[in-house]
Amino acid sequence: QQPVQSPQAVILREGEDAVINCSSSKALYSVHWYRQKHGEAPVFLMILLKGGEQKGHEKISASFNEKKQQSSLYLTASQLSYSGTYFCGTRRNNNDMRFGAGTRLTVKP
Amino acid sequence: NAGVTQTPKFQVLKTGQSMTLQCAQDMNHEYMSWYRQDPGMGLRLIHYSVGAGITDQGEVPNGYNVSRSTTEDFPLRLLSAAPSQTSVYFCASSYKASGSMAGELFFGEGSRLTVL
């Protein structure tokens, strides 16, 4: 029941864009995105509910296609501070949150 | 406002020992959960609770027990530690368990457990 994330790892130069994908085989109520820096706890970025509305957080935005049970995280004009591991978390109606295996993003100067 | 507090931050156990990881939140959150994080496997759900007196199993519950006697506390018990339980454990909570108010998860700082 874990969502599937792709790619597993991305290496970017500052200013480049990236897309991280998350998909599930089950119908979803919501998709969450978190970022985790090495040795720290995951930090919430945004939540997307059923309805396909796109959310934004500075230069990071995301979409949710509930028909395909897919979500994508868009990072534009990446900064060094964007480096970390990104996790999508999915919630179905049974309340618990399941996370993907993560995408390691490295932004180089 | 402390948020989610986990103790201890580090622990070394011998195989067969038991211990309890403590988790407390001061945000009056309804939903609380425990995850373990292993390299390359992301965060895997162990147990969760949608309110005091209510708990349920996640993806990897074997070898762990939980209880939720109060809204604030959600301890995780390792009954007989095994080397396979060496991991980083995170406690997380959110305001609501379901519906449109089922918002972001707030994580504790993590507890690094080593079982020899």
mmCIF file of N, CA and C in Angstrom, chain A residues 37-98:
data_model
loop_
_atom_site.group_PDB
_atom_site.id
_atom_site.type_symbol
_atom_site.label_atom_id
_atom_site.label_comp_id
_atom_site.label_asym_id
_atom_site.label_seq_id
_atom_site.Cartn_x
_atom_site.Cartn_y
_atom_site.Cartn_z
ATOM 1 N N LYS A 37 15.858 16.791 5.743
ATOM 2 C CA LYS A 37 17.299 17.028 5.669
ATOM 3 C C LYS A 37 18.000 15.928 6.461
ATOM 4 N N HIS A 38 19.252 15.670 6.108
ATOM 5 C CA HIS A 38 19.997 14.584 6.745
ATOM 6 C C HIS A 38 20.060 14.763 8.263
ATOM 7 N N GLY A 39 19.659 13.721 8.992
ATOM 8 C CA GLY A 39 19.729 13.755 10.449
ATOM 9 C C GLY A 39 18.600 14.516 11.123
ATOM 10 N N GLU A 40 17.622 14.961 10.332
ATOM 11 C CA GLU A 40 16.508 15.724 10.901
ATOM 12 C C GLU A 40 15.181 15.010 10.650
ATOM 13 N N ALA A 41 14.132 15.541 11.248
ATOM 14 C CA ALA A 41 12.798 14.992 11.029
ATOM 15 C C ALA A 41 12.206 15.542 9.731
ATOM 16 N N PRO A 42 11.294 14.805 9.109
ATOM 17 C CA PRO A 42 10.603 15.339 7.925
ATOM 18 C C PRO A 42 9.813 16.596 8.274
ATOM 19 N N VAL A 43 9.754 17.510 7.303
ATOM 20 C CA VAL A 43 9.033 18.764 7.486
ATOM 21 C C VAL A 43 7.969 18.873 6.400
ATOM 22 N N PHE A 44 6.783 19.263 6.808
ATOM 23 C CA PHE A 44 5.639 19.364 5.906
ATOM 24 C C PHE A 44 5.850 20.460 4.858
ATOM 25 N N LEU A 45 5.525 20.142 3.594
ATOM 26 C CA LEU A 45 5.559 21.129 2.518
ATOM 27 C C LEU A 45 4.148 21.543 2.109
ATOM 28 N N MET A 46 3.320 20.576 1.755
ATOM 29 C CA MET A 46 1.963 20.887 1.341
ATOM 30 C C MET A 46 1.086 19.645 1.315
ATOM 31 N N ILE A 47 -0.215 19.900 1.277
ATOM 32 C CA ILE A 47 -1.203 18.835 1.196
ATOM 33 C C ILE A 47 -2.121 19.099 0.019
ATOM 34 N N LEU A 48 -2.510 18.049 -0.670
ATOM 35 C CA LEU A 48 -3.453 18.153 -1.778
ATOM 36 C C LEU A 48 -4.614 17.216 -1.503
ATOM 37 N N LEU A 49 -5.814 17.770 -1.571
ATOM 38 C CA LEU A 49 -7.007 16.980 -1.318
ATOM 39 C C LEU A 49 -7.664 16.575 -2.620
ATOM 40 N N LYS A 50 -8.589 15.655 -2.564
ATOM 41 C CA LYS A 50 -9.364 15.268 -3.735
ATOM 42 C C LYS A 50 -9.963 16.510 -4.367
ATOM 43 N N GLY A 51 -9.894 16.577 -5.688
ATOM 44 C CA GLY A 51 -10.403 17.749 -6.393
ATOM 45 C C GLY A 51 -9.396 18.272 -7.377
ATOM 46 N N GLY A 52 -8.135 17.783 -7.292
ATOM 47 C CA GLY A 52 -7.126 18.123 -8.286
ATOM 48 C C GLY A 52 -6.552 19.513 -8.173
ATOM 49 N N GLU A 53 -6.846 20.215 -7.061
ATOM 50 C CA GLU A 53 -6.352 21.587 -6.961
ATOM 51 C C GLU A 53 -4.837 21.593 -6.796
ATOM 52 N N GLN A 54 -4.197 22.491 -7.484
ATOM 53 C CA GLN A 54 -2.754 22.613 -7.389
ATOM 54 C C GLN A 54 -2.409 23.583 -6.276
ATOM 55 N N LYS A 55 -1.460 23.174 -5.459
ATOM 56 C CA LYS A 55 -1.043 24.003 -4.344
ATOM 57 C C LYS A 55 0.358 24.523 -4.590
ATOM 58 N N GLY A 56 0.704 25.603 -3.952
ATOM 59 C CA GLY A 56 2.033 26.176 -4.132
ATOM 60 C C GLY A 56 2.653 26.613 -2.831
ATOM 61 N N HIS A 57 3.967 26.589 -2.826
ATOM 62 C CA HIS A 57 4.727 27.019 -1.648
ATOM 63 C C HIS A 57 5.999 27.641 -2.179
ATOM 64 N N GLU A 58 6.002 28.977 -2.324
ATOM 65 C CA GLU A 58 7.119 29.692 -2.941
ATOM 66 C C GLU A 58 7.353 29.113 -4.331
ATOM 67 N N LYS A 59 8.544 28.568 -4.596
ATOM 68 C CA LYS A 59 8.811 28.038 -5.940
ATOM 69 C C LYS A 59 8.589 26.537 -6.001
ATOM 70 N N ILE A 60 7.888 25.994 -5.030
ATOM 71 C CA ILE A 60 7.569 24.580 -5.013
ATOM 72 C C ILE A 60 6.058 24.450 -5.102
ATOM 73 N N SER A 61 5.597 23.692 -6.082
ATOM 74 C CA SER A 61 4.166 23.496 -6.248
ATOM 75 C C SER A 61 3.902 22.022 -6.500
ATOM 76 N N ALA A 62 2.632 21.650 -6.459
ATOM 77 C CA ALA A 62 2.281 20.247 -6.654
ATOM 78 C C ALA A 62 0.895 20.139 -7.240
ATOM 79 N N SER A 63 0.635 18.997 -7.862
ATOM 80 C CA SER A 63 -0.682 18.716 -8.423
ATOM 81 C C SER A 63 -1.110 17.323 -8.004
ATOM 82 N N PHE A 64 -2.405 17.069 -8.093
ATOM 83 C CA PHE A 64 -2.971 15.774 -7.707
ATOM 84 C C PHE A 64 -4.019 15.397 -8.729
ATOM 85 N N ASN A 65 -3.760 14.328 -9.448
ATOM 86 C CA ASN A 65 -4.714 13.796 -10.418
ATOM 87 C C ASN A 65 -5.414 12.609 -9.763
ATOM 88 N N GLU A 66 -6.630 12.854 -9.259
ATOM 89 C CA GLU A 66 -7.291 11.793 -8.480
ATOM 90 C C GLU A 66 -7.793 10.661 -9.360
ATOM 91 N N LYS A 67 -8.002 10.909 -10.647
ATOM 92 C CA LYS A 67 -8.423 9.820 -11.534
ATOM 93 C C LYS A 67 -7.306 8.803 -11.711
ATOM 94 N N LYS A 68 -6.073 9.314 -11.814
ATOM 95 C CA LYS A 68 -4.920 8.433 -11.999
ATOM 96 C C LYS A 68 -4.248 8.075 -10.670
ATOM 97 N N GLN A 69 -4.712 8.670 -9.576
ATOM 98 C CA GLN A 69 -4.095 8.478 -8.252
ATOM 99 C C GLN A 69 -2.615 8.825 -8.306
ATOM 100 N N GLN A 70 -2.325 9.948 -8.922
ATOM 101 C CA GLN A 70 -0.948 10.400 -9.070
ATOM 102 C C GLN A 70 -0.796 11.836 -8.599
ATOM 103 N N SER A 71 0.376 12.114 -8.031
ATOM 104 C CA SER A 71 0.713 13.479 -7.653
ATOM 105 C C SER A 71 2.123 13.780 -8.133
ATOM 106 N N SER A 72 2.350 15.036 -8.457
ATOM 107 C CA SER A 72 3.686 15.456 -8.869
ATOM 108 C C SER A 72 4.093 16.691 -8.087
ATOM 109 N N LEU A 73 5.350 16.741 -7.694
ATOM 110 C CA LEU A 73 5.924 17.891 -6.995
ATOM 111 C C LEU A 73 6.851 18.602 -7.962
ATOM 112 N N TYR A 74 6.649 19.910 -8.129
ATOM 113 C CA TYR A 74 7.431 20.696 -9.078
ATOM 114 C C TYR A 74 8.329 21.657 -8.309
ATOM 115 N N LEU A 75 9.625 21.554 -8.548
ATOM 116 C CA LEU A 75 10.582 22.473 -7.934
ATOM 117 C C LEU A 75 11.194 23.308 -9.054
ATOM 118 N N THR A 76 10.948 24.601 -9.023
ATOM 119 C CA THR A 76 11.446 25.480 -10.082
ATOM 120 C C THR A 76 12.575 26.360 -9.560
ATOM 121 N N ALA A 77 13.519 26.626 -10.451
ATOM 122 C CA ALA A 77 14.671 27.482 -10.113
ATOM 123 C C ALA A 77 15.275 27.046 -8.783
ATOM 124 N N SER A 78 15.712 25.795 -8.729
ATOM 125 C CA SER A 78 16.130 25.193 -7.464
ATOM 126 C C SER A 78 17.257 25.970 -6.783
ATOM 127 N N GLN A 79 17.212 25.921 -5.459
ATOM 128 C CA GLN A 79 18.220 26.567 -4.622
ATOM 129 C C GLN A 79 18.966 25.496 -3.839
ATOM 130 N N LEU A 80 20.149 25.853 -3.323
ATOM 131 C CA LEU A 80 20.923 24.902 -2.536
ATOM 132 C C LEU A 80 20.113 24.354 -1.368
ATOM 133 N N SER A 81 19.251 25.197 -0.804
ATOM 134 C CA SER A 81 18.453 24.806 0.356
ATOM 135 C C SER A 81 17.394 23.754 0.027
ATOM 136 N N TYR A 82 17.154 23.502 -1.249
ATOM 137 C CA TYR A 82 16.170 22.489 -1.626
ATOM 138 C C TYR A 82 16.718 21.065 -1.482
ATOM 139 N N SER A 83 18.018 20.927 -1.294
ATOM 140 C CA SER A 83 18.603 19.589 -1.161
ATOM 141 C C SER A 83 17.999 18.854 0.023
ATOM 142 N N GLY A 84 17.775 17.572 -0.165
ATOM 143 C CA GLY A 84 17.193 16.747 0.886
ATOM 144 C C GLY A 84 16.455 15.584 0.254
ATOM 145 N N THR A 85 15.767 14.829 1.083
ATOM 146 C CA THR A 85 14.963 13.723 0.573
ATOM 147 C C THR A 85 13.492 14.103 0.662
ATOM 148 N N TYR A 86 12.800 13.937 -0.443
ATOM 149 C CA TYR A 86 11.381 14.295 -0.530
ATOM 150 C C TYR A 86 10.523 13.033 -0.453
ATOM 151 N N PHE A 87 9.527 13.109 0.398
ATOM 152 C CA PHE A 87 8.612 11.986 0.568
ATOM 153 C C PHE A 87 7.192 12.410 0.235
ATOM 154 N N CYS A 88 6.494 11.550 -0.492
ATOM 155 C CA CYS A 88 5.063 11.754 -0.595
ATOM 156 C C CYS A 88 4.385 10.815 0.399
ATOM 157 N N GLY A 89 3.322 11.297 0.984
ATOM 158 C CA GLY A 89 2.537 10.507 1.914
ATOM 159 C C GLY A 89 1.105 10.479 1.422
ATOM 160 N N THR A 90 0.472 9.340 1.485
ATOM 161 C CA THR A 90 -0.890 9.231 0.987
ATOM 162 C C THR A 90 -1.827 8.750 2.086
ATOM 163 N N ARG A 91 -2.997 9.321 2.057
ATOM 164 C CA ARG A 91 -4.024 8.948 3.037
ATOM 165 C C ARG A 91 -5.248 8.475 2.289
ATOM 166 N N ARG A 92 -5.719 7.279 2.642
ATOM 167 C CA ARG A 92 -7.006 6.841 2.145
ATOM 168 C C ARG A 92 -8.024 7.118 3.237
ATOM 169 N N ASN A 93 -9.221 6.643 3.097
ATOM 170 C CA ASN A 93 -10.254 6.965 4.069
ATOM 171 C C ASN A 93 -10.092 6.242 5.397
ATOM 172 N N ASN A 94 -9.139 5.319 5.461
ATOM 173 C CA ASN A 94 -8.954 4.608 6.733
ATOM 174 C C ASN A 94 -7.945 5.303 7.635
ATOM 175 N N ASN A 95 -7.651 6.548 7.361
ATOM 176 C CA ASN A 95 -6.943 7.424 8.279
ATOM 177 C C ASN A 95 -5.418 7.336 8.302
ATOM 178 N N ASP A 96 -4.836 6.162 8.133
ATOM 179 C CA ASP A 96 -3.393 6.100 8.314
ATOM 180 C C ASP A 96 -2.654 6.677 7.113
ATOM 181 N N MET A 97 -1.428 7.168 7.361
ATOM 182 C CA MET A 97 -0.602 7.806 6.349
ATOM 183 C C MET A 97 0.512 6.860 5.959
ATOM 184 N N ARG A 98 0.639 6.576 4.658
ATOM 185 C CA ARG A 98 1.716 5.729 4.154
ATOM 186 C C ARG A 98 2.650 6.596 3.307
#
